Coordinates of C-alpha atoms in Angstrom, one line a residue:
M1 CA -21.3 -17.9 30.0
N2 CA -24.2 -19.3 28.0
H3 CA -24.7 -22.4 30.1
T4 CA -28.2 -23.0 28.6
R5 CA -26.8 -23.9 25.3
R6 CA -24.1 -26.1 26.9
M7 CA -26.7 -27.9 29.0
R8 CA -28.4 -28.9 25.8
L9 CA -25.1 -30.5 24.7
I10 CA -24.6 -32.5 27.9
P11 CA -27.0 -35.4 26.9
L12 CA -25.1 -35.8 23.7
I13 CA -21.8 -36.0 25.5
A14 CA -23.2 -38.5 28.0
F15 CA -24.0 -40.8 25.2
N16 CA -20.8 -40.2 23.4
M17 CA -20.1 -43.9 22.9
V18 CA -23.4 -44.2 21.1
T19 CA -22.7 -41.1 19.0
H20 CA -19.3 -42.5 18.1
A21 CA -20.8 -45.8 17.0
L22 CA -23.3 -43.9 14.8
A23 CA -20.5 -41.8 13.4
Q24 CA -18.5 -44.9 12.5
M25 CA -21.5 -46.3 10.7
A26 CA -21.9 -43.0 8.8
A27 CA -18.2 -43.2 7.9
S28 CA -18.9 -46.2 5.7
H29 CA -21.3 -44.1 3.6
P30 CA -19.7 -41.0 1.9
Q31 CA -21.5 -37.8 2.6
P32 CA -22.7 -35.7 -0.3
Q33 CA -20.0 -33.4 -1.8
V34 CA -21.1 -30.1 -3.2
Q35 CA -19.0 -29.0 -6.2
P36 CA -18.0 -25.3 -6.1
K37 CA -19.5 -23.1 -8.8
G38 CA -17.6 -21.9 -11.8
G39 CA -17.5 -18.3 -13.0
A40 CA -15.1 -15.4 -13.3
P41 CA -11.7 -15.8 -11.7
V42 CA -11.3 -14.3 -8.2
A43 CA -7.6 -15.1 -7.8
D44 CA -4.7 -16.4 -9.8
F45 CA -2.7 -18.6 -7.5
V46 CA 0.2 -20.3 -9.3
D47 CA 2.9 -22.7 -7.9
V48 CA 6.3 -21.1 -8.4
A49 CA 8.3 -23.5 -6.2
V50 CA 10.6 -24.8 -8.9
R51 CA 11.3 -21.3 -10.3
A52 CA 12.1 -20.1 -6.7
G53 CA 14.5 -23.0 -6.1
L54 CA 12.4 -25.1 -3.7
T55 CA 13.3 -28.5 -5.1
V56 CA 13.8 -30.7 -2.0
H57 CA 11.6 -33.8 -1.9
T58 CA 10.5 -35.2 1.5
N59 CA 11.9 -38.6 2.0
I60 CA 8.8 -40.5 2.8
D61 CA 7.7 -43.3 0.5
S62 CA 4.0 -42.6 0.4
Q63 CA 3.1 -45.9 -1.3
R64 CA 4.5 -48.1 1.4
T65 CA 3.3 -46.6 4.6
R66 CA 2.8 -49.1 7.5
H67 CA 2.6 -46.9 10.6
I68 CA 0.8 -43.8 11.6
N69 CA 4.0 -41.8 12.4
E70 CA 4.8 -42.0 8.6
M71 CA 1.8 -39.8 7.8
T72 CA 1.6 -37.0 10.3
G73 CA 4.7 -34.8 9.8
G74 CA 5.2 -32.0 7.4
G75 CA 5.4 -28.6 9.2
V76 CA 6.7 -25.4 7.6
A77 CA 8.1 -22.2 9.1
L78 CA 8.4 -18.7 7.5
V79 CA 11.0 -16.9 9.5
D80 CA 13.5 -14.1 9.0
Y81 CA 16.3 -16.0 10.6
D82 CA 19.1 -13.7 9.5
G83 CA 17.5 -10.4 10.2
D84 CA 17.7 -9.0 6.7
G85 CA 14.0 -8.1 6.5
W86 CA 13.0 -11.0 4.2
L87 CA 11.3 -14.2 5.2
D88 CA 13.2 -17.4 4.8
I89 CA 11.7 -21.0 4.6
F90 CA 12.3 -23.9 7.0
I91 CA 10.9 -27.2 5.7
V92 CA 10.4 -30.1 8.1
N93 CA 11.3 -33.4 6.6
C94 CA 10.7 -37.1 7.4
G95 CA 11.8 -40.5 6.2
P96 CA 11.3 -44.2 6.7
A97 CA 11.1 -45.1 10.4
N98 CA 13.0 -48.3 9.9
A99 CA 16.0 -46.8 8.1
P100 CA 19.5 -46.5 9.6
A101 CA 20.1 -43.3 11.5
E102 CA 22.3 -41.9 8.8
Q103 CA 19.6 -42.4 6.2
L104 CA 16.8 -40.7 8.1
A105 CA 15.5 -37.4 6.8
M106 CA 17.0 -34.0 7.3
N107 CA 15.2 -30.7 7.5
H108 CA 16.0 -27.9 5.1
L109 CA 16.5 -24.2 5.5
Y110 CA 16.2 -21.9 2.4
R111 CA 17.6 -18.4 2.6
N112 CA 15.7 -15.7 0.7
N113 CA 17.8 -14.1 -2.2
H114 CA 15.5 -11.1 -2.4
D115 CA 14.9 -11.7 -6.1
G116 CA 12.2 -14.3 -6.0
S117 CA 14.6 -17.2 -5.5
F118 CA 15.9 -19.1 -2.5
V119 CA 19.2 -21.0 -1.8
E120 CA 19.5 -24.1 0.5
V121 CA 21.7 -23.3 3.5
T122 CA 20.9 -26.1 6.0
E123 CA 24.5 -27.2 6.6
K124 CA 25.9 -23.7 6.6
A125 CA 23.3 -22.7 9.2
G126 CA 24.2 -25.7 11.5
L127 CA 20.8 -27.4 11.2
L128 CA 22.1 -30.8 10.1
H129 CA 20.0 -33.3 12.1
H130 CA 18.6 -36.6 11.1
G131 CA 15.3 -37.8 12.4
W132 CA 11.6 -38.2 11.9
S133 CA 10.5 -34.5 12.2
Q134 CA 6.9 -33.5 12.7
G135 CA 6.5 -29.7 13.1
V136 CA 8.1 -26.4 13.9
S137 CA 7.4 -23.2 15.8
V138 CA 9.3 -19.9 16.2
G139 CA 10.0 -18.0 19.4
D140 CA 12.7 -16.0 21.2
Y141 CA 13.3 -18.1 24.3
N142 CA 16.3 -16.0 25.5
G143 CA 15.1 -12.6 24.6
D144 CA 18.0 -11.6 22.4
G145 CA 15.8 -10.5 19.5
W146 CA 16.6 -13.3 17.2
P147 CA 14.1 -16.0 16.3
D148 CA 14.8 -19.5 17.6
L149 CA 13.4 -22.8 16.1
F150 CA 11.7 -25.5 18.1
V151 CA 11.3 -28.7 16.0
T152 CA 9.1 -31.6 17.2
Y153 CA 10.0 -35.2 16.4
Y154 CA 8.8 -38.7 16.6
G155 CA 11.7 -39.3 19.1
K156 CA 13.3 -36.3 20.8
N157 CA 12.5 -32.7 20.1
V158 CA 15.2 -30.1 19.4
L159 CA 15.5 -26.4 20.3
Y160 CA 17.8 -24.5 18.0
R161 CA 19.2 -21.2 19.4
N162 CA 19.7 -18.5 16.8
N163 CA 23.3 -17.3 17.1
S164 CA 22.6 -14.0 15.3
D165 CA 25.2 -14.7 12.7
G166 CA 23.2 -16.9 10.3
T167 CA 23.8 -20.1 12.3
F168 CA 22.0 -22.1 15.0
T169 CA 23.1 -24.2 17.9
D170 CA 21.3 -27.2 19.4
V171 CA 20.6 -26.2 23.0
T172 CA 17.9 -28.8 23.8
K173 CA 19.9 -30.3 26.7
A174 CA 21.2 -27.1 28.1
T175 CA 17.7 -25.6 28.3
G176 CA 16.2 -28.6 30.0
L177 CA 14.0 -29.6 27.0
L178 CA 15.8 -32.9 26.3
T179 CA 13.4 -35.6 27.5
E180 CA 14.5 -38.8 29.0
S181 CA 12.1 -40.9 26.9
D182 CA 11.2 -40.7 23.3
L183 CA 7.9 -39.0 22.5
F184 CA 5.5 -38.6 19.5
S185 CA 5.3 -34.8 19.6
T186 CA 3.4 -32.8 17.0
G187 CA 2.5 -29.2 17.3
S188 CA 4.2 -26.6 19.4
A189 CA 3.9 -22.9 20.2
F190 CA 5.8 -20.3 22.3
V191 CA 3.6 -18.4 24.7
D192 CA 4.2 -16.2 27.7
Y193 CA 1.3 -17.7 29.6
D194 CA 2.2 -16.2 32.9
R195 CA 3.1 -12.7 31.5
D196 CA 6.5 -12.6 33.2
G197 CA 8.1 -11.5 30.0
H198 CA 9.8 -14.8 29.2
M199 CA 8.7 -17.1 26.4
D200 CA 7.3 -20.4 27.7
L201 CA 6.6 -23.4 25.4
F202 CA 3.5 -25.6 24.8
V203 CA 4.0 -29.0 23.1
A204 CA 1.2 -31.3 21.8
H205 CA 1.7 -35.0 21.6
Y206 CA -0.2 -37.5 19.4
V207 CA -0.1 -41.2 20.5
A208 CA 2.2 -43.0 23.0
Y209 CA 5.6 -43.4 21.3
E210 CA 5.7 -47.1 21.3
E211 CA 2.1 -47.4 20.1
A212 CA 2.9 -45.7 16.8
T213 CA 4.7 -48.7 15.4
S214 CA 3.3 -51.5 17.5
H215 CA 0.5 -52.4 15.1
D216 CA 1.1 -53.4 11.6
A217 CA -1.1 -52.1 8.8
G218 CA -4.3 -53.9 8.1
N219 CA -4.3 -55.9 11.4
G220 CA -7.1 -55.0 13.7
D221 CA -10.4 -53.1 13.9
S222 CA -8.5 -49.7 13.9
C223 CA -6.5 -50.7 10.8
K224 CA -9.3 -50.5 8.2
W225 CA -10.9 -47.6 6.4
R226 CA -14.2 -48.2 4.5
G227 CA -13.3 -51.8 4.4
I228 CA -9.8 -51.3 3.0
P229 CA -6.8 -52.5 5.1
V230 CA -4.7 -49.4 6.0
L231 CA -2.2 -48.2 8.6
C232 CA -3.5 -48.4 12.2
G233 CA -4.8 -45.6 14.4
P234 CA -5.3 -43.3 16.0
R235 CA -8.3 -45.1 17.4
G236 CA -7.1 -48.3 19.0
L237 CA -3.8 -46.8 20.0
R238 CA -3.1 -45.3 23.4
G239 CA -3.2 -41.5 23.4
T240 CA -1.0 -39.2 25.5
T241 CA -1.0 -35.8 27.2
D242 CA 0.4 -32.4 26.3
T243 CA 3.3 -30.6 27.9
L244 CA 3.7 -27.0 29.2
Y245 CA 7.2 -25.8 29.8
R246 CA 7.8 -22.7 31.9
N247 CA 10.7 -20.5 31.1
R248 CA 12.6 -19.8 34.3
G249 CA 14.0 -16.6 33.0
D250 CA 17.6 -17.9 32.8
S251 CA 17.2 -19.6 29.4
T252 CA 16.1 -22.9 30.9
F253 CA 12.7 -24.6 31.1
E254 CA 10.8 -26.7 33.6
D255 CA 7.8 -29.0 33.0
V256 CA 4.9 -27.4 34.8
S257 CA 2.1 -29.3 33.1
G258 CA 0.7 -30.7 36.3
K259 CA 0.7 -27.6 38.5
A260 CA -0.6 -25.5 35.6
G261 CA -3.7 -27.7 35.1
I262 CA -2.9 -29.2 31.7
P263 CA -5.4 -32.1 31.3
I264 CA -4.2 -35.6 32.1
A265 CA -6.9 -37.2 30.0
L266 CA -5.3 -39.1 27.0
N267 CA -5.8 -37.3 23.7
Y268 CA -4.4 -37.4 20.2
G269 CA -3.1 -33.9 20.0
F270 CA -2.1 -32.1 16.8
T271 CA -2.1 -28.3 16.6
P272 CA -2.1 -25.8 19.5
L273 CA -3.5 -22.4 18.7
I274 CA -2.6 -19.5 21.0
A275 CA -4.9 -16.5 21.2
D276 CA -6.7 -14.3 23.7
Y277 CA -10.1 -15.7 23.0
N278 CA -12.0 -13.9 25.8
N279 CA -10.3 -10.5 25.4
D280 CA -9.0 -10.4 29.0
G281 CA -5.4 -9.7 28.0
W282 CA -4.1 -13.2 28.8
P283 CA -3.3 -15.9 26.2
D284 CA -5.5 -19.0 26.1
I285 CA -4.6 -22.3 24.3
Y286 CA -6.9 -24.2 21.9
V287 CA -5.7 -27.6 20.9
A288 CA -7.1 -29.4 17.8
N289 CA -7.3 -33.1 18.7
D290 CA -7.7 -36.0 16.4
S291 CA -10.6 -38.4 17.2
T292 CA -10.9 -37.0 20.7
P293 CA -12.5 -33.8 22.0
S294 CA -10.5 -30.7 21.3
L295 CA -9.4 -28.6 24.2
M296 CA -9.8 -25.0 25.3
L297 CA -7.3 -24.1 28.0
E298 CA -8.6 -20.8 29.5
N299 CA -5.9 -18.8 31.3
N300 CA -6.8 -18.2 34.9
K301 CA -4.2 -15.4 35.2
N302 CA -2.4 -17.1 38.0
G303 CA -0.2 -19.5 36.3
T304 CA -2.9 -22.1 35.8
F305 CA -5.5 -23.0 33.1
A306 CA -9.0 -24.4 33.2
E307 CA -10.1 -26.8 30.5
T308 CA -13.4 -25.4 29.2
G309 CA -13.7 -27.1 25.8
V310 CA -17.1 -28.6 26.5
L311 CA -18.6 -25.6 28.2
S312 CA -17.2 -23.2 25.6
G313 CA -18.5 -25.3 22.7
V314 CA -15.3 -26.1 20.9
A315 CA -14.7 -29.7 22.1
Y316 CA -17.2 -31.2 19.7
N317 CA -19.1 -30.2 16.6
E318 CA -22.8 -29.0 16.7
D319 CA -23.9 -32.7 16.9
G320 CA -22.0 -33.3 20.1
R321 CA -19.4 -35.5 18.2
E322 CA -15.7 -35.4 18.5
Q323 CA -13.9 -34.8 15.2
S324 CA -10.6 -35.7 13.6
G325 CA -9.1 -32.3 14.1
M326 CA -5.8 -31.6 12.3
G327 CA -5.0 -27.9 11.7
A328 CA -6.5 -24.7 13.0
D329 CA -6.3 -20.9 12.6
V330 CA -7.9 -17.9 14.3
A331 CA -9.2 -14.5 13.0
D332 CA -12.0 -12.1 13.5
F333 CA -13.7 -13.1 10.2
N334 CA -16.9 -11.1 10.8
G335 CA -15.5 -7.9 12.3
D336 CA -17.1 -8.0 15.7
G337 CA -13.9 -7.7 17.7
L338 CA -13.8 -11.4 18.7
L339 CA -11.4 -14.1 17.5
D340 CA -13.1 -17.0 15.8
I341 CA -11.7 -20.5 15.0
V342 CA -11.5 -22.6 11.8
K343 CA -10.4 -26.3 12.1
T344 CA -9.7 -28.9 9.4
N345 CA -10.9 -32.5 9.8
F346 CA -10.8 -35.9 8.2
E347 CA -12.7 -37.1 5.1
Q348 CA -16.5 -37.7 5.4
D349 CA -16.7 -34.8 7.7
T350 CA -16.7 -31.0 7.1
S351 CA -14.2 -28.5 8.4
T352 CA -15.5 -26.6 11.4
L353 CA -16.1 -22.9 11.9
Y354 CA -16.6 -21.7 15.4
L355 CA -18.1 -18.2 16.0
N356 CA -16.9 -16.5 19.2
R357 CA -19.9 -15.2 21.0
G358 CA -17.9 -13.1 23.5
N359 CA -19.2 -14.6 26.6
G360 CA -16.8 -17.5 26.9
T361 CA -18.7 -19.6 24.4
F362 CA -18.5 -20.4 20.7
D363 CA -21.2 -21.6 18.2
D364 CA -20.5 -24.1 15.5
I365 CA -21.7 -22.2 12.4
T366 CA -20.1 -24.5 9.8
F367 CA -23.2 -24.9 7.7
P368 CA -24.7 -21.4 7.9
G369 CA -21.1 -20.1 7.4
G370 CA -20.8 -22.0 4.1
L371 CA -18.1 -24.5 5.1
G372 CA -20.5 -27.5 5.1
V373 CA -20.1 -28.2 1.4
N374 CA -16.8 -30.2 1.4
T375 CA -16.8 -33.7 2.8
S376 CA -14.3 -35.5 0.5
F377 CA -11.1 -34.0 1.7
V378 CA -8.6 -34.7 4.5
G379 CA -7.7 -31.2 5.7
W380 CA -4.4 -30.2 7.3
G381 CA -2.8 -26.8 7.1
T382 CA -5.2 -23.9 7.1
G383 CA -5.1 -20.1 7.5
F384 CA -7.1 -17.0 7.3
L385 CA -5.9 -14.6 4.6
D386 CA -7.4 -11.6 2.8
F387 CA -6.3 -12.6 -0.7
D388 CA -8.5 -9.9 -2.4
N389 CA -7.8 -7.0 0.0
D390 CA -11.5 -6.3 0.6
G391 CA -11.0 -6.2 4.4
W392 CA -12.7 -9.6 5.1
P393 CA -10.4 -12.6 6.0
D394 CA -10.8 -15.5 3.6
I395 CA -9.7 -19.2 4.3
L396 CA -7.3 -21.5 2.5
M397 CA -7.0 -25.2 3.3
A398 CA -4.3 -27.7 2.2
N399 CA -5.6 -31.3 1.8
G400 CA -4.3 -34.8 1.3
H401 CA -5.2 -38.3 2.3
I402 CA -3.1 -40.5 4.6
Y403 CA -4.0 -43.8 3.0
P404 CA -2.5 -44.4 -0.5
E405 CA -5.0 -47.4 -0.8
V406 CA -8.0 -45.0 -1.2
D407 CA -7.0 -44.5 -4.9
A408 CA -8.9 -47.7 -5.5
L409 CA -12.1 -45.9 -4.5
H410 CA -14.0 -43.8 -7.0
D411 CA -15.0 -41.0 -4.7
T412 CA -11.7 -39.9 -3.1
S413 CA -8.0 -39.9 -3.8
F414 CA -4.6 -39.8 -2.0
P415 CA -3.5 -36.5 -3.6
Q416 CA -6.1 -33.7 -3.3
R417 CA -6.5 -30.1 -4.4
K418 CA -6.7 -27.2 -2.1
I419 CA -9.9 -25.3 -0.9
L420 CA -10.3 -21.5 -1.0
Y421 CA -13.2 -19.9 0.7
R422 CA -14.0 -16.3 0.0
N423 CA -15.5 -14.2 2.8
K424 CA -18.7 -12.7 1.6
G425 CA -18.8 -10.1 4.3
D426 CA -22.1 -11.2 5.7
G427 CA -20.8 -13.8 8.1
S428 CA -20.5 -16.6 5.6
F429 CA -18.1 -17.9 3.0
E430 CA -18.3 -19.1 -0.6
D431 CA -16.2 -22.0 -2.0
V432 CA -14.3 -20.4 -4.9
S433 CA -11.6 -23.1 -5.3
L434 CA -12.2 -23.6 -9.0
R435 CA -11.9 -19.8 -9.6
G436 CA -8.6 -19.3 -7.7
G437 CA -5.9 -20.3 -10.2
A438 CA -4.1 -23.4 -11.4
G439 CA -2.0 -23.6 -8.2
L440 CA -5.0 -24.5 -6.1
L441 CA -6.0 -27.3 -8.4
L442 CA -2.6 -29.1 -8.1
R443 CA -3.2 -32.5 -6.5
R444 CA -0.8 -33.3 -3.7
S445 CA -0.9 -35.2 -0.4
S446 CA -0.3 -32.0 1.6
R447 CA 0.3 -31.4 5.3
G448 CA 1.7 -28.2 6.8
A449 CA 1.0 -24.8 5.3
A450 CA 2.6 -21.5 6.3
F451 CA 1.3 -18.0 5.3
G452 CA 3.4 -14.9 4.9
D453 CA 4.7 -12.2 2.6
L454 CA 7.9 -13.8 1.2
F455 CA 8.7 -11.0 -1.2
N456 CA 7.6 -7.9 0.8
S457 CA 5.1 -7.1 -2.0
G458 CA 2.0 -6.8 0.2
Q459 CA 0.7 -10.3 -0.7
T460 CA 0.2 -13.4 1.3
N461 CA 2.1 -16.3 -0.1
I462 CA 1.6 -19.9 1.0
V463 CA 4.3 -22.6 1.3
V464 CA 2.9 -26.1 1.6
N465 CA 4.8 -29.2 2.6
N466 CA 3.9 -32.2 0.5
P467 CA 5.2 -35.5 1.8
S468 CA 6.8 -37.6 -1.0
D469 CA 6.9 -34.5 -3.3
R470 CA 8.5 -31.1 -3.5
P471 CA 6.9 -28.1 -1.7
T472 CA 4.3 -25.9 -3.2
L473 CA 4.9 -22.1 -3.2
L474 CA 1.7 -20.2 -4.1
V475 CA 1.8 -16.7 -5.4
N476 CA -1.4 -14.8 -6.4
R477 CA -0.7 -12.9 -9.6
M478 CA -4.1 -11.1 -9.7
A479 CA -4.2 -7.4 -8.9
Y480 CA -7.0 -5.8 -6.8
K481 CA -8.2 -2.3 -6.2
G482 CA -8.2 -2.7 -2.5
H483 CA -5.4 -1.5 -0.2
S484 CA -3.5 -3.4 2.5
L485 CA -1.1 -2.7 5.4
T486 CA 1.4 -4.9 7.1
L487 CA 2.5 -4.4 10.7
H488 CA 5.8 -5.5 12.0
L489 CA 5.7 -5.2 15.8
V490 CA 9.0 -5.0 17.8
G491 CA 8.5 -5.7 21.4
N492 CA 10.4 -4.7 24.6
A493 CA 13.6 -6.2 25.8
A494 CA 12.0 -9.2 27.3
N495 CA 9.9 -10.1 24.3
P496 CA 11.4 -8.5 21.2
L497 CA 9.4 -10.6 18.7
A498 CA 6.2 -9.3 20.4
I499 CA 4.6 -12.7 20.5
G500 CA 1.1 -12.2 22.1
A501 CA 0.8 -8.5 21.0
R502 CA -2.6 -7.5 19.6
A503 CA -3.2 -4.9 16.9
T504 CA -6.6 -3.2 16.5
L505 CA -7.1 -1.2 13.3
T506 CA -9.8 1.3 12.5
A507 CA -10.2 2.2 8.9
A508 CA -13.2 3.8 7.1
G509 CA -15.4 3.0 10.0
R510 CA -14.4 -0.7 10.3
H511 CA -12.5 -2.4 13.0
M512 CA -10.0 -5.3 12.5
I513 CA -7.9 -7.2 15.0
S514 CA -5.0 -9.7 14.8
E515 CA -2.3 -11.0 17.1
V516 CA 1.3 -12.0 16.8
R517 CA 1.3 -15.7 17.2
S518 CA 3.7 -18.7 17.4
G519 CA 2.6 -22.0 15.9
G520 CA -0.7 -22.8 14.3
S521 CA -2.0 -23.9 10.8
Y522 CA -0.9 -27.5 11.0
L523 CA 2.4 -27.9 13.0
S524 CA 3.7 -24.8 11.2
Q525 CA 4.7 -21.2 11.7
N526 CA 3.3 -18.2 9.8
D527 CA 4.9 -14.8 9.2
L528 CA 5.0 -13.0 12.6
R529 CA 4.0 -9.8 10.8
L530 CA 0.3 -8.9 10.7
R531 CA -1.3 -8.1 7.3
F532 CA -4.6 -6.4 7.0
G533 CA -6.7 -5.9 3.8
L534 CA -8.3 -2.5 3.9
G535 CA -10.7 -2.4 1.0
E536 CA -11.1 1.1 -0.4
A537 CA -9.4 2.8 2.6
A538 CA -6.0 4.3 1.6
K539 CA -5.1 4.9 5.2
V540 CA -5.8 3.6 8.7
D541 CA -7.4 6.1 11.0
Q542 CA -6.0 4.5 14.1
V543 CA -3.7 1.6 15.0
E544 CA -3.9 0.5 18.6
I545 CA -1.2 -1.9 19.8
R546 CA -1.8 -3.8 23.1
W547 CA 1.6 -5.2 24.1
P548 CA 1.8 -8.5 26.1
D549 CA 2.6 -6.6 29.3
G550 CA -0.5 -4.5 29.0
R551 CA 0.9 -1.3 27.6
V552 CA -1.1 0.3 24.8
D553 CA 0.4 2.5 22.0
K554 CA -1.8 4.3 19.5
L555 CA -0.9 5.7 16.1
T556 CA -3.1 7.7 13.8
N557 CA -3.4 8.3 10.0
V558 CA -1.1 5.5 8.9
A559 CA -0.8 5.2 5.1
A560 CA -1.6 1.9 3.5
G561 CA 0.6 0.2 0.9
A562 CA 3.6 -0.4 3.2
I563 CA 5.2 -2.5 5.9
V564 CA 5.0 -0.4 9.0
T565 CA 7.4 -1.2 11.8
V566 CA 6.1 -0.2 15.3
Q567 CA 8.4 -0.4 18.2
Y568 CA 7.4 -0.8 21.8
G569 CA 6.6 2.8 22.9
G570 CA 5.0 3.8 19.6
K571 CA 7.9 4.7 17.4
M572 CA 7.0 4.0 13.8
T573 CA 8.8 3.6 10.5
S574 CA 7.3 2.8 7.1
T575 CA 8.7 0.9 4.1
P576 CA 6.6 0.8 0.8
Y577 CA 5.7 -2.5 -0.6
R578 CA 8.0 -3.8 -3.4
T579 CA 7.0 -5.1 -6.8
L580 CA 6.7 -8.8 -7.1
P581 CA 10.0 -10.1 -8.5
S582 CA 10.0 -10.6 -12.3
L583 CA 11.1 -14.1 -11.8
L584 CA 7.7 -15.0 -10.4
Q585 CA 5.4 -12.9 -12.6

């Protein structure tokens, strides 16, 4: 571990209170915003949500927000819940906290019609549940091969068991996940942290439940932004700790947070991001925290974790300052075989790009990496995607303010456009947002974003949850010369969804890696299938699958342009990509 670099960071951490004070002063003076360059289009993202039938509005009244729990929800899940080979859409909803129970918001499930449209099937699927939802993740807690849904709430979380017939059952109490007290839960992710074959569950929490509504907007030092009275928090509100639930193997869970070494320090937790960051075959947990240092929980391989956020370099930015972390994603963006992290943050700060050095440490390369140009956005859902099939993962970010009052300022706004960074292939990115299509320029106050191939066409589509508005469904209509390949991994009997499996591809002399992951982005769930842009390579020379139990399967000469299903043991089938439905062209 590169302790020399970390030791240089210690004095900054020791004077964190001073740093925070300076940061607060800087927050009163907007940082320069670099406008992206114009030029030839690089993508043609358009919003097809209305054509596709995604018409539900979230219930929140964005112009009358009084408390912080009214601004944090908005997860999305892309999941093939009925096993027909097509991704469906689950949209988390939220509503006024002081409304009667029967008037609280209801989540919505849209079934894919295979023709570019969706139909709302929430009631038919047994998902009617009123409450103040926050986020969602997908896993298979009972190992039956069907994806289950875990939905976090401001209140009590819910685990829905997939009944394999198009319906779900609330099994929260039966599985031991029904908490005695109400909680302000946010992000979640299923993870087999002890590699016993059973899916465990990690849940992040934001502020103490009662604190979320105990301070009225505009009253107190933590209830102002740039001199404007706004809703309170998170600073000034009591934080909380995260929870790790161990799956006992009998479809029940136990809280093992203490014995597993989950930190007891109070944080404002948002998005957990599961990945094998140090390439040792065991899943680690990064947690993007708001206004408190982010966490890196390194797996000790014995059922416990060590919190190494400071030593690994991901707790703070390069200045030794905590940030307002919201969403996060992971990818090997520079092709060195190591998983790197991108994190979205609040306005008057940049997003953060952490480069994995491979020795247990990361470097903040936000500015040399090209992400230091945007400071006027509040970032939420984010994801790596190779939109142009050149073999280099790009980045998309969904943005939106939490304070409607900022529309009175001249340099920011409540609804905001999206950001698209194109990977230049040299370790840096270029902001091409103005050249990416009309869908990126739509101004919304967005939150969660989920990435996946909704139409089995070989593209990455993005569904964005917009509180107080209908969702956005982005489709890229531009054609590219490069090829791509999608891997659908089917695990063994204990973990059929293959969560935690890693795929390593070799094509035309290049190496690419990705992992099957639950949770991420911002309180959301991406497609569990792994998509790789291949550039000019029409085939993959070798596909190596490292399954969660350590088994390795290898395939050779795999043709591009298809969804390739690989079963545990190495059996492979291939289905060519489909043409994008005419409804959406």
